[in-house]
Amino acid sequence: MADFDLIVIGSGPGGYVAAIRASQLGQKVAIVERESLGGICLNWGCIPTKALLKSGEKFESLGHLKEYGLSASGATFDFDAIIQRSRGVAATMSKGITFLMKKNKIEVIEGSAKLEKGAAAPRVVIDLKAGGSRTVEAKAVMLAVGARARSIPQIGLEADGDRIWAYREALAPKTMPASIIVIGSGAIGIEFGSFYRALGAEVTVVEAVDRIMPVEDEEVSKAAQKSFEKRGIKFRLGCKVTKVSKGGKGVQVAIETDGKAETLEAEVCISAVGITANTDGIGLEALGVNMDRGHITIDGHCATNVKGLYAIGDCAGAPWLAHKASHEGIHAAEYIAGYKTPNVVSPIAGCTYAQPQVASVGITEQGAREAKREVRIGRFPFRVNGKAVAAGEVDGFVKVIFDAKTGALIGAHMIGHEVTEMIQGYVTAIAMEATEEDIHGIVYPHPTMSEAMHEAALDAYGRTIHL
């Protein structure tokens, strides 16, 4: 007889949410965690980085007080206090997960798990943190093991806790660096670059392709670069990093651009070149689990090819986002419990919490063109939005993409102040298959920056009012 209905391995935003939902559905659930409840997201990712970014934003805003008729002098920052606040936020959130596990009667097993062949589902052998081991069985096992920062040791790009950092080292450094080279201009690289620049560090971002934030709409990408450059962040685009080495009191990054070699120097280098799924050493090979470029292959209900084994979140492939993991976790938990849930596919927004913020969902303009889709595109700048002007947050714009034949909203892209809080409106619209008529008919509150969302949709059909 199985010990549990469901065993979840990993307690990040996919794993703990799945465990809670399964418990709500009457399942007997255990969750296995080798570090801290909440996983990377709550402890070393999404949450603590936002705490750092808020401190940076607050400090940087002090340099613009005159624009609001205010004045102050002698503003400084306590770097240790900023880091400790961030760590405190992470600790608070992790304690919250502990409470939720108790509330939902989920057994937490601290240790590292490995899978072996079982009956209804793979057997889970746990190397306990407290010592010894424990073997448990369940009707279903869900892998929510996440991912870690990718390293490239052959060129020296490997975190050492000293001069070469990945996200963990960048979140809790001992001292504030005077200069930083960030390798990679995705969300992680841009957010760390934004934070450290806000506190005065000289920041250079190196990117292999010819524009920053390459997954974003090209128009947004170019606007973001201009905004970041205004803040003093430097960019080296179309560069191949050939070697990272330490010397003296800093780090040297050798690059090649159009065949020309050059060496950049800084006090610290941050590696933000992607992630590697935590799929090694847990017994997947012996079970014959299907893999695709290091990630676990799943179907529309997050099931693997092995009976009773499911996988969600980062370990199951892109997009590598916490909210995608949570969505998959809930879906899989309901499916395992016997509920006939809709397919897991749903529009997923991407968010970058720099200054300015970037948020997007659905297809990009270039993606639509490459797919030979006939589209209608609307734009609206924040510089003529009343709330944005009053708040002094006029940088950026909203861009929407409609299918010209059906009128369906198929993409939305934003750059500006707090746009990560606005994008969900478009996510909902796409999920509900809204057309331009639906969005045109919505009454947006005034004055709000969200009015730009309405105006952008109007602009796509030549109906914009305030431009």
PDB file of C-alpha atoms in Angstrom, residues 61-73:
ATOM      1  CA  SER A  61      14.689  58.366  -7.076  1.00  0.00           C
ATOM      2  CA  LEU A  62      16.340  60.655  -4.513  1.00  0.00           C
ATOM      3  CA  GLY A  63      18.376  62.109  -7.352  1.00  0.00           C
ATOM      4  CA  HIS A  64      15.187  63.317  -9.035  1.00  0.00           C
ATOM      5  CA  LEU A  65      13.471  65.034  -6.096  1.00  0.00           C
ATOM      6  CA  LYS A  66      13.869  68.476  -7.653  1.00  0.00           C
ATOM      7  CA  GLU A  67      11.537  67.416 -10.465  1.00  0.00           C
ATOM      8  CA  TYR A  68       8.783  67.048  -7.861  1.00  0.00           C
ATOM      9  CA  GLY A  69       9.463  70.331  -6.079  1.00  0.00           C
ATOM     10  CA  LEU A  70      11.373  68.589  -3.295  1.00  0.00           C
ATOM     11  CA  SER A  71      14.922  68.724  -1.999  1.00  0.00           C
ATOM     12  CA  ALA A  72      17.186  66.657   0.214  1.00  0.00           C
ATOM     13  CA  SER A  73      20.914  66.417   0.698  1.00  0.00           C
TER      14      SER A  73
END
